[in-house]
XYZ file of C-alpha atoms in Angstrom:
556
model
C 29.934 -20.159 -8.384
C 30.788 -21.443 -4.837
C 27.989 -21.062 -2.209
C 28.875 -20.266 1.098
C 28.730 -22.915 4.103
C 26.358 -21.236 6.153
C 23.530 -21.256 2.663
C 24.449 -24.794 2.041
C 24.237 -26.352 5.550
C 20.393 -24.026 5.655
C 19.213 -25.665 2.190
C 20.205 -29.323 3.509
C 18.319 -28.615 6.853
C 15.027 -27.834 4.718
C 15.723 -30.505 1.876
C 15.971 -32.843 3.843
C 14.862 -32.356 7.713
C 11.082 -34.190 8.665
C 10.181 -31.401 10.770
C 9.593 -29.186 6.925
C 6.564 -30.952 5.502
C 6.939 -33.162 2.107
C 5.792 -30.142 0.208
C 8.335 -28.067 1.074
C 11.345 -31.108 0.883
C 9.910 -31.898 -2.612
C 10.030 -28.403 -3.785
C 14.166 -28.230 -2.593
C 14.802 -31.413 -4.118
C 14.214 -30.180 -7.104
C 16.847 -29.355 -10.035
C 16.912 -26.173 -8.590
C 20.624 -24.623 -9.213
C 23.148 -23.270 -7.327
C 21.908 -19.249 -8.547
C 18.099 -20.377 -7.051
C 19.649 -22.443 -4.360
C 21.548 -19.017 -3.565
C 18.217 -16.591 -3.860
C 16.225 -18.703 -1.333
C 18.583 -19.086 1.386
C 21.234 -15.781 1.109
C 19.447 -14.361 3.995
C 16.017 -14.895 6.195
C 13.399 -12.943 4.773
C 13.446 -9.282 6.098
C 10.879 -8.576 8.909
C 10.919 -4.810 8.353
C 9.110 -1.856 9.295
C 6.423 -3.036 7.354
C 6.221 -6.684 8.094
C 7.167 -9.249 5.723
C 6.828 -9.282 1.862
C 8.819 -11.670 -0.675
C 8.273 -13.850 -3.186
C 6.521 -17.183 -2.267
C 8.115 -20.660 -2.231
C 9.953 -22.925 0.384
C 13.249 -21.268 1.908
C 14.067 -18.751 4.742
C 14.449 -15.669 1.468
C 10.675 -16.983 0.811
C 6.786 -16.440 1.941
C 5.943 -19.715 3.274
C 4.375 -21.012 6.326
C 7.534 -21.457 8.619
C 8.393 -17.579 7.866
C 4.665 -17.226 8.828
C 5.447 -18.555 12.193
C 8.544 -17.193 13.085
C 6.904 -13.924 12.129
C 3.845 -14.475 14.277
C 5.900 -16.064 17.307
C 7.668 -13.012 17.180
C 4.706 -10.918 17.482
C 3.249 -12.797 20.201
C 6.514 -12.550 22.148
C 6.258 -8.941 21.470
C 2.641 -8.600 22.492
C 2.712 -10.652 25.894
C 5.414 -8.694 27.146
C 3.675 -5.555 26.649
C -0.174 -6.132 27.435
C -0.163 -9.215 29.648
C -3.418 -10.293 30.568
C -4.871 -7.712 28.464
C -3.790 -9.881 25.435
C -7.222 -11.631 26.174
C -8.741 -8.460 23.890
C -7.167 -10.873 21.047
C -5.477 -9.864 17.481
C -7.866 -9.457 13.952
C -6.438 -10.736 10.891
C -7.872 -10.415 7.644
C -6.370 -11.606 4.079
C -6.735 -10.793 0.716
C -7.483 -12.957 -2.628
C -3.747 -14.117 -3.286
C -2.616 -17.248 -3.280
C -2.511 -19.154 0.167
C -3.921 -15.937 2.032
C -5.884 -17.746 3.413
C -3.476 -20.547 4.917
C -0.938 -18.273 6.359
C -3.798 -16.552 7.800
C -4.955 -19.535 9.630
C -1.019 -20.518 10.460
C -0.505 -16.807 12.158
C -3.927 -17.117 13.901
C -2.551 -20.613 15.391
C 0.616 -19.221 16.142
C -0.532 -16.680 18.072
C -2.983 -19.323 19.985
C 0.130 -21.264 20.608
C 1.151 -18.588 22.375
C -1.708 -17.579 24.328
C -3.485 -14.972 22.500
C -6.635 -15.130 21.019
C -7.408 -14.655 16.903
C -10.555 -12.934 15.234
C -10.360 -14.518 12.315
C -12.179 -13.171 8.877
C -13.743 -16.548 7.410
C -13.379 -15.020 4.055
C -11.171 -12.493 2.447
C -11.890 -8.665 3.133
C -9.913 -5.575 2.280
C -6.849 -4.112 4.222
C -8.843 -1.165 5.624
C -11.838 -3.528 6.579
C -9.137 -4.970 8.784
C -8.070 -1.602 10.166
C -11.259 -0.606 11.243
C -11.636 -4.177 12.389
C -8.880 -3.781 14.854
C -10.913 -0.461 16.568
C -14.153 -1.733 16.202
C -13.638 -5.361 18.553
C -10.880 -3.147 21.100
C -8.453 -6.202 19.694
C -4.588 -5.055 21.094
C -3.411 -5.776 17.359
C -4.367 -6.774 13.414
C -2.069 -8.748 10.703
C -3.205 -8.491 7.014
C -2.075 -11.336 4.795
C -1.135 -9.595 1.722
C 0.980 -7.980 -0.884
C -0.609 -5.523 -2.221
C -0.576 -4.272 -5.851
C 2.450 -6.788 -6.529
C 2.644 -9.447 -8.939
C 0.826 -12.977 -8.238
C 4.360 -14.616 -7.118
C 4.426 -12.496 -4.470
C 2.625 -12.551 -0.759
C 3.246 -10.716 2.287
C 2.321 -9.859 6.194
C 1.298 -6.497 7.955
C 0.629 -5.798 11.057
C -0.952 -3.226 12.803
C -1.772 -1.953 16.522
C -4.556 -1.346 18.889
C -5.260 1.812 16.888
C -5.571 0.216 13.463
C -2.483 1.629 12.154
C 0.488 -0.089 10.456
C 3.145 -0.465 13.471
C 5.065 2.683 13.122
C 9.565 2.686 13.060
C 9.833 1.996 17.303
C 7.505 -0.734 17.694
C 8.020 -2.581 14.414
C 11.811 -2.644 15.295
C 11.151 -3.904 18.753
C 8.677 -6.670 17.018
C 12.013 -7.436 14.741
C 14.003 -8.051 17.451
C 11.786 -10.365 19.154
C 11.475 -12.569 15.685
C 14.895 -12.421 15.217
C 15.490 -14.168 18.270
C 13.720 -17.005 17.288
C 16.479 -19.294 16.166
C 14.228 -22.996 15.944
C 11.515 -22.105 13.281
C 10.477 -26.468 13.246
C 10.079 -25.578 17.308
C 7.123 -23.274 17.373
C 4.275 -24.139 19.086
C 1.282 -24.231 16.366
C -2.247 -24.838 18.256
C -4.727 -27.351 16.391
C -7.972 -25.603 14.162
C -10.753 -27.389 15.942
C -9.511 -27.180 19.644
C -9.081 -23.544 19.298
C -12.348 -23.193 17.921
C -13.930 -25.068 20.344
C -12.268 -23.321 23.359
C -13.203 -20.149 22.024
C -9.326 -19.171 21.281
C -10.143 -18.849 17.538
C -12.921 -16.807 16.645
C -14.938 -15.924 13.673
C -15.369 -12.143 12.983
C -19.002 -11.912 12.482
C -20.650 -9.801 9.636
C -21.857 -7.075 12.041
C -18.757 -5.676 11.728
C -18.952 -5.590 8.001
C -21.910 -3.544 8.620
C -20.870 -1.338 10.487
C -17.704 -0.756 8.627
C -20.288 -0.170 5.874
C -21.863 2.548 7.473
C -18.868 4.328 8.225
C -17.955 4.952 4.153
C -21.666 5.800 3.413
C -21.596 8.480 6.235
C -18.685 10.498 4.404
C -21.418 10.535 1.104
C -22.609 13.883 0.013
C -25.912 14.800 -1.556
C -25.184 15.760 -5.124
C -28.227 15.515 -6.376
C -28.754 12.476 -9.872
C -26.107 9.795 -9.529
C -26.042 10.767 -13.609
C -22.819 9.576 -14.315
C -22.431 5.599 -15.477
C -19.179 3.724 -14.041
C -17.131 0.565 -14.773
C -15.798 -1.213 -12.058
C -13.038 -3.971 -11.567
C -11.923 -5.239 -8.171
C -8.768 -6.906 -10.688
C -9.533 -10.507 -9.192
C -9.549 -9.200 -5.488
C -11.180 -7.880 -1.726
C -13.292 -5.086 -3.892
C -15.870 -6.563 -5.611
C -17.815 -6.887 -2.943
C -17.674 -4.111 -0.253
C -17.346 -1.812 -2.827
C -20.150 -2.721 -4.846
C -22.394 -3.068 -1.656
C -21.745 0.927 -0.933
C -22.210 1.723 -4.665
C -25.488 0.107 -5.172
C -27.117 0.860 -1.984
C -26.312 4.558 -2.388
C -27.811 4.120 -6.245
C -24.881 4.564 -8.533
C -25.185 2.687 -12.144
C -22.353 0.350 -11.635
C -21.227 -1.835 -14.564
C -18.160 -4.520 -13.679
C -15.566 -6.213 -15.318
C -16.831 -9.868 -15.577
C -13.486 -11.424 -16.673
C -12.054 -9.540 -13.610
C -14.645 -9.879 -11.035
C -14.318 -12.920 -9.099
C -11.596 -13.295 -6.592
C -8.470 -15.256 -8.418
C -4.818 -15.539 -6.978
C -2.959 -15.594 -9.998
C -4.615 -12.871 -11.341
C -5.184 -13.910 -15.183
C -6.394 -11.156 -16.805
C -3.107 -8.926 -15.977
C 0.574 -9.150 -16.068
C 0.173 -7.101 -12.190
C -2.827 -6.183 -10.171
C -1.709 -3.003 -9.953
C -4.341 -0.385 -10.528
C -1.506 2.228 -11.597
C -0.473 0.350 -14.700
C -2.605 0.820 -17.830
C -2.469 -2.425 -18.276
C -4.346 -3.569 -15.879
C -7.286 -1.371 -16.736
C -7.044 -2.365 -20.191
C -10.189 -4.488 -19.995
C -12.181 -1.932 -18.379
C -11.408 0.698 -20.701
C -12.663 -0.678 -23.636
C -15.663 -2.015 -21.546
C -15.986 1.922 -20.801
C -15.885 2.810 -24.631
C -18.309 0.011 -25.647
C -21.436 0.829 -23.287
C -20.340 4.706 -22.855
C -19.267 4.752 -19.479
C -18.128 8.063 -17.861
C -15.418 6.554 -16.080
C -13.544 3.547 -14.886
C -12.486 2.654 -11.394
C -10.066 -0.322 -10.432
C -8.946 -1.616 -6.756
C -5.884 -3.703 -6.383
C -6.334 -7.300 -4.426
C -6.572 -5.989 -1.065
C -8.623 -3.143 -1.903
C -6.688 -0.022 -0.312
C -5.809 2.006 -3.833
C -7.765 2.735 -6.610
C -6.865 3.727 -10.251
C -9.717 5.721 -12.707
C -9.348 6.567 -16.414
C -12.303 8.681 -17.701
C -13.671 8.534 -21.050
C -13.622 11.871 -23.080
C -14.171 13.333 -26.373
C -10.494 12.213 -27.087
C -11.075 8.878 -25.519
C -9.848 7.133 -22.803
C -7.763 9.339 -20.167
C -5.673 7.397 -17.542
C -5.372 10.015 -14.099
C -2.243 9.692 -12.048
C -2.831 9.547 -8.144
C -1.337 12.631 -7.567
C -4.076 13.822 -9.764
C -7.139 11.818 -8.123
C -5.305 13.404 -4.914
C -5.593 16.961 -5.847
C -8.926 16.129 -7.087
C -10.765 14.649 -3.522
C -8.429 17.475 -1.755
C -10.334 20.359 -3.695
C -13.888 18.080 -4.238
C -13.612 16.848 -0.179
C -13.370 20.349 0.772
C -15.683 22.097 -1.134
C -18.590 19.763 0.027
C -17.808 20.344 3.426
C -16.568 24.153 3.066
C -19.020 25.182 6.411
C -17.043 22.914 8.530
C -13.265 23.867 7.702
C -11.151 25.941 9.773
C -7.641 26.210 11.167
C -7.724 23.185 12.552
C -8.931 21.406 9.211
C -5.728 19.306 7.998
C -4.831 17.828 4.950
C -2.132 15.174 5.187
C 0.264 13.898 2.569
C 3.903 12.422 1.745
C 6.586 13.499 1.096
C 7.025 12.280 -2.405
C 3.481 13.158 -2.869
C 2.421 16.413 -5.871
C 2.505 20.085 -3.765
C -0.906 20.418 -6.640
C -3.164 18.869 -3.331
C -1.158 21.058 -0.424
C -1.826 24.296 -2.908
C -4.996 23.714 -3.080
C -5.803 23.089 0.651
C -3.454 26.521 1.890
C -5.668 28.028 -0.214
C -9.167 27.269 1.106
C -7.701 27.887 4.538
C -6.733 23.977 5.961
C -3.343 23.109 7.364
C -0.865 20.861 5.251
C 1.088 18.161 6.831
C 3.730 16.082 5.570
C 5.175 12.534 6.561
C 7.634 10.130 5.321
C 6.394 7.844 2.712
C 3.576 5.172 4.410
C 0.138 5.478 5.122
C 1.403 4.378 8.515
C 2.615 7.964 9.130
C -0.661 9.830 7.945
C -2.547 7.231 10.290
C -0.397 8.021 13.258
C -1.377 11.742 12.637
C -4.896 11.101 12.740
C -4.547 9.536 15.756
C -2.914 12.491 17.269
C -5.507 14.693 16.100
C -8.314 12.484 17.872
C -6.498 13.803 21.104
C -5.683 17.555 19.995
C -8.827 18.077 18.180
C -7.514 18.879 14.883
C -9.691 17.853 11.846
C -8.517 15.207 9.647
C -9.803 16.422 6.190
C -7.969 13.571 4.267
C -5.004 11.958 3.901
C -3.113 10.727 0.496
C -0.205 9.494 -1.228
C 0.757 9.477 -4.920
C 0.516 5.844 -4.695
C -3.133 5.969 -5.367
C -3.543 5.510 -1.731
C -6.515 7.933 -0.239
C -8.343 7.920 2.980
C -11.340 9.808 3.983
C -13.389 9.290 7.577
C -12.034 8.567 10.751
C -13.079 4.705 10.101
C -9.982 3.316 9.982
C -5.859 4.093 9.900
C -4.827 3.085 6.602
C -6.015 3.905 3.297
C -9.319 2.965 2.007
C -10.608 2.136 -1.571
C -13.796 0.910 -0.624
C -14.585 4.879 0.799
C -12.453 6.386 -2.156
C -14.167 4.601 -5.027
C -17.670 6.227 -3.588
C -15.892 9.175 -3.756
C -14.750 9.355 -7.147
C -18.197 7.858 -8.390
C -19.765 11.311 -6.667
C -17.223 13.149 -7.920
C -17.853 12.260 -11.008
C -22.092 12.695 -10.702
C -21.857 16.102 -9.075
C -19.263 17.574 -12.342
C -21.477 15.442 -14.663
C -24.446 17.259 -13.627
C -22.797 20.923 -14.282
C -21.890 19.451 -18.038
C -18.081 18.476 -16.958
C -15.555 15.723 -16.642
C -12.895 14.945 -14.271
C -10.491 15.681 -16.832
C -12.320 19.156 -17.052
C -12.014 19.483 -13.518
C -8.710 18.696 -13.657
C -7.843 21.401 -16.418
C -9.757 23.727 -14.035
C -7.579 22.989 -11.012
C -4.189 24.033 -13.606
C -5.717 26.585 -14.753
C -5.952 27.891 -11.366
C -3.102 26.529 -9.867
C -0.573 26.076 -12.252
C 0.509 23.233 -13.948
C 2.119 20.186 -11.933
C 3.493 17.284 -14.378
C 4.407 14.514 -11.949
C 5.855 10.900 -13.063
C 7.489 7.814 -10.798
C 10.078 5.715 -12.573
C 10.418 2.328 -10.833
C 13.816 0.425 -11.737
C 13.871 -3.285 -9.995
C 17.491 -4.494 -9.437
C 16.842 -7.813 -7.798
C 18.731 -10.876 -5.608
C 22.737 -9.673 -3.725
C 24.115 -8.128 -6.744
C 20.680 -5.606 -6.864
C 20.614 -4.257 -2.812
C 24.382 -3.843 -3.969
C 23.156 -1.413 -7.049
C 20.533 -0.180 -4.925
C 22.967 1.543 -2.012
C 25.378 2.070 -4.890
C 23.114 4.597 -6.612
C 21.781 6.180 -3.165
C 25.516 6.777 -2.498
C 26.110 8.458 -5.841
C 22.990 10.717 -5.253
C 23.959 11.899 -1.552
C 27.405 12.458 -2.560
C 27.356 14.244 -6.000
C 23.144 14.303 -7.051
C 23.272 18.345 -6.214
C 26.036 18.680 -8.797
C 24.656 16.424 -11.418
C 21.137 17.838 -10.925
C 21.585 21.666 -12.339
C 19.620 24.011 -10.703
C 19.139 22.273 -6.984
C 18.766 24.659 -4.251
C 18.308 22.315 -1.551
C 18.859 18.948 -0.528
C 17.286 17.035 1.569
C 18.817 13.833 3.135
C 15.985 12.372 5.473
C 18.344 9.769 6.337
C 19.886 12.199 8.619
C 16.495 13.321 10.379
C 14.422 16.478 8.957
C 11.235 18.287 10.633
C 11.012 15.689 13.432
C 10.453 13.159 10.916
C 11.332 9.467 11.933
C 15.134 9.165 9.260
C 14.580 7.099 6.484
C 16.569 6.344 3.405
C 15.006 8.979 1.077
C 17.247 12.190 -0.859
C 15.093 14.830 -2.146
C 16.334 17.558 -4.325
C 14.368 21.098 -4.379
C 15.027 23.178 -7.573
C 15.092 27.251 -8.011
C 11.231 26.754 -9.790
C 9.650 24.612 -6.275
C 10.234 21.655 -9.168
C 12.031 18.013 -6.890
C 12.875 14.855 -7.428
C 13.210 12.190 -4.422
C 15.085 8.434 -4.714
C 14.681 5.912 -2.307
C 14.637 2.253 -1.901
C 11.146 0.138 -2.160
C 10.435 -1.060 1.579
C 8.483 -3.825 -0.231
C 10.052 -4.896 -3.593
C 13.710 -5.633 -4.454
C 12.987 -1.995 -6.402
C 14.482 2.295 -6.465
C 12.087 4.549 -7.459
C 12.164 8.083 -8.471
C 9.742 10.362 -7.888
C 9.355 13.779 -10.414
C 7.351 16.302 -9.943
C 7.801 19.908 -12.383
C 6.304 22.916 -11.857
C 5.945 24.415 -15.347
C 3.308 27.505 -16.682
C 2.293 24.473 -19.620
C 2.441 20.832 -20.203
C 4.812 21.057 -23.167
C 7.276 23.104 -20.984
C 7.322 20.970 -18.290
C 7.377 17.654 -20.349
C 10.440 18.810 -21.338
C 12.049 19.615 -17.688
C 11.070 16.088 -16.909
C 12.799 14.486 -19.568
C 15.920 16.082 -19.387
C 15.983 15.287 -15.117
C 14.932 11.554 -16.659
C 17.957 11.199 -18.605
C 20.496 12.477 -15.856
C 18.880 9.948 -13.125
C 18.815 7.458 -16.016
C 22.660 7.758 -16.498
C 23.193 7.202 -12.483
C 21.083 4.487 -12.793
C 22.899 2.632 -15.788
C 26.202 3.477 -14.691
């Protein structure tokens, strides 16, 4: 294996140039091969529509505090031009519980200094909506969240968000891209000094008063259900929960027993192979903690605290509920408790890889159903519409376990969903039912809706080769290896005004689809079922003949 001059000349310039710190030379000077020599420094770490996510270590294909800078140079660039003075309202950045959060925090807060705009900085880590509403509640022009999310603990990442708390949506995050991409001298960027800034009033401390208020916010989207009867396990899976999320619990008097061997904030996550709240694994622990005191339920929030993941405890034992299912659940529960206040205007916002089971359910108690492309950033960008139309945001939700209730912030919230599912839970408790009754209810009502992802990571050159491969195989001959498929729909090309992104959905003659599309975030293609069937067993077996078909593509 040869490597090209272009990654060779890149990897001497960090291995051995003074302007990278000894921490970063010693890590490249390492035995490191030609195949890891060739993963670090193929390309610069994507700034996409989403920020920045990758896998941390020293190299431009890395998370690391140069790409930190470029990133937030970029920004700032972005930023000046378009507020000018009014970049004295500042950015908000908040971080999560992974490994050097908090540093690349600090470096994008100094970066941005460097370049004459303030920082509100949290002094401690906080969870990706707390930031959100952060961002609304000081009138800052901008936010950044240091995170990755549910992924594994190699892995950190960078979002940023506007003046309205909302993930930067397709036009602005490609104008941000363009500005970072011009940044050709990463060793050149100015970074301001810690104490200066603090002492000139350029870095600033977010104080807890914002905490509270965010606080208030969740509690005021509480119903009164009458005995918080039910008893929950809780595990924050070594991140931002545990503490927001236990403050709103135990202040509105729900009997809240956590996860000790997950509870305290932990970057390499030891307890699970992921901190991903959508893998059984990783409620494992709290699942047999559930059995053992007789628990109604378990709830777990990933590290930055914006999805949550419940298994309730039945007469058959543990059962694990997809988020489509938690979905349809808050869309029915959310509004029924607030049935006086819906009318036309009520809306009910989800993805479009997201279960019809939720949309069903709101057309039928009268609310509007709106669809967007996949990212929270697209249901927060309608709620931020409807604060000018006067629509009424009901709720917004993604199969991703993502949910969002309240006006509070722009992105999805755990903190407001775990209260939630807690009185959820209480309110069918105290009529002598589960959520897995509820659930049966809802099917028996609406039919049954059997919905599964199938993730398939294909990683380095050789996997975003794969990767368009299969999409190309799908647009071009998908309707013909898929029996049945009455439409297609290639969102690519632009469909219902939606922004075009790289997503093929295929509609069959029973309202059953599947949609593929790249990860925006992980070196992954997933595939998203969801079969309409009159039982489980029928549908089970729809699914896994469409399984083995995609499967084929995919092994090809």
């Amino acid at each position: 294996m040869a490597l090209s001059k272009k990654i060779l000349d890149t990897y001497e310039l960090w291995r051995t140039n003074e302007l990278f710190d000894k921490q970063t030379r010693d890590e490249l000077n390492a035995d490191l091969g030609e195949k890891e020599i060739e993963d670090r420094f193929w390309r610069d770490l994507e700034f996409g529509t989403g920020g920045l996510r990758g896998v941390m270590g020293a190299g431009t294909n890395r998370m690391n505090k140069y790409i930190i800078r470029k990133a937030s140079r970029g920004l700032a660039d972005y930023l000046n031009d378009k507020y000018g003075k009014s970049v004295s309202r500042g950015v908000a950045i908040g971080y999560d519980s992974r490994n050097n959060s908090d540093k690349f925090a600090l470096e994008a807060a100094l970066t941005l200094i460097g370049a004459g705009i303030p920082a509100h900085l949290y002094d401690q880590l906080e969870p990706t909506p707390v930031l959100s509403f952060t961002v609304r509640e000081l009138g800052c022009i901008g936010g950044i969240v240091v995170t990755a999310s549910h992924n594994p603990k190699e892995y950190n990442g960078y979002k940023v968000y506007d003046e309205q708390g909302c993930q930067v949506l397709i036009d602005d995050a490609n104008k941000i891209i363009s500005y970072v991409n011009a940044i050709e001298d990463i060793t050149a960027i100015p970074v301001a000094d810690e104490a200066e800034s603090r002492a000139n009033g350029m870095l600033k401390s977010i104080p807890s008063t914002v905490l509270d208020s965010f606080n208030e916010c969740v509690k005021a989207q509480a119903h009164d259900i009458g005995a918080k009867s039910a008893k929950i396990v809780y595990t924050a899976l070594h991140g931002t929960g545990n503490v927001p999320v236990r403050r709103v619990l135990s202040e509105l008097g729900y009997d809240v027993t956590i996860v000790k061997e997950q509870e305290m904030p932990n970057g390499d996550f030891p307890t699970v192979v992921s901190p991903n709240p959508e893998n059984a694994e990783a409620l494992e622990l709290g699942c047999k903690l559930c059995e053992k005191i007789g628990a109604d339920l378990i709830l777990g929030t990933d590290p930055d605290c914006d999805r949550v993941g419940i298994a309730v405890n039945t007469r058959d034992g543990m059962k694990l509920l997809t988020g489509n299912q938690v979905g349809a659940l808050l869309v029915d529960y959310v509004i029924k408790m607030n049935k006086a206040q819906i009318d036309k205007t009520s809306t009910v916002v989800k993805t479009v890889v997201t279960s019809e089971l939720g949309a069903a359910i709101a057309k039928a108690n009268g609310c509007r159903v709106v669809e967007t492309l996949t990212g929270f950033k697209f249901i927060g960008e309608q709620m931020c519409i409807y604060e000018k139309t006067g629509y009424k945001f009901v709720i917004g939700y993604e199969e991703s376990y993502g949910y969002l209730v309240g006006m509070h912030a722009r992105d999805k919230d755990a903190v407001v969903s775990s209260m939630l599912i807690c009185e959820m839970a209480c309110y069918y408790k105290n009529q002598g039912k589960t959520l897995v009754d509820v659930m049966e209810d809802i099917y028996a009502e609406y039919g049954y809706y059997l919905d599964k992802l199938d993730n398939f990571t294909l990683k380095g050159i050789d996997g975003l080769e794969k990767i368009g491969a299969i999409m190309k195989e799908m647009r071009e001959n998908g309707k013909s290896l898929l029996s049945d498929v009455v439409t297609v729909y290639d969102y690519s090309k632009g469909i219902d005004d939606l922004p075009k992104s790289d997503v093929l959905k295929f509609i069959f003659e029973d309202g059953s689809w599947i949609a593929i599309r790249p990860s925006g975030t992980e070196p992954k293609i997933k595939i998203y079922y969801s079969i309409r069937g009159e039982s489980k067993d029928e549908a089970t077996k729809v699914l896994e003949a469409r399984r083995a078909v995609i499967a084929r593509v995919i092994n090809a």
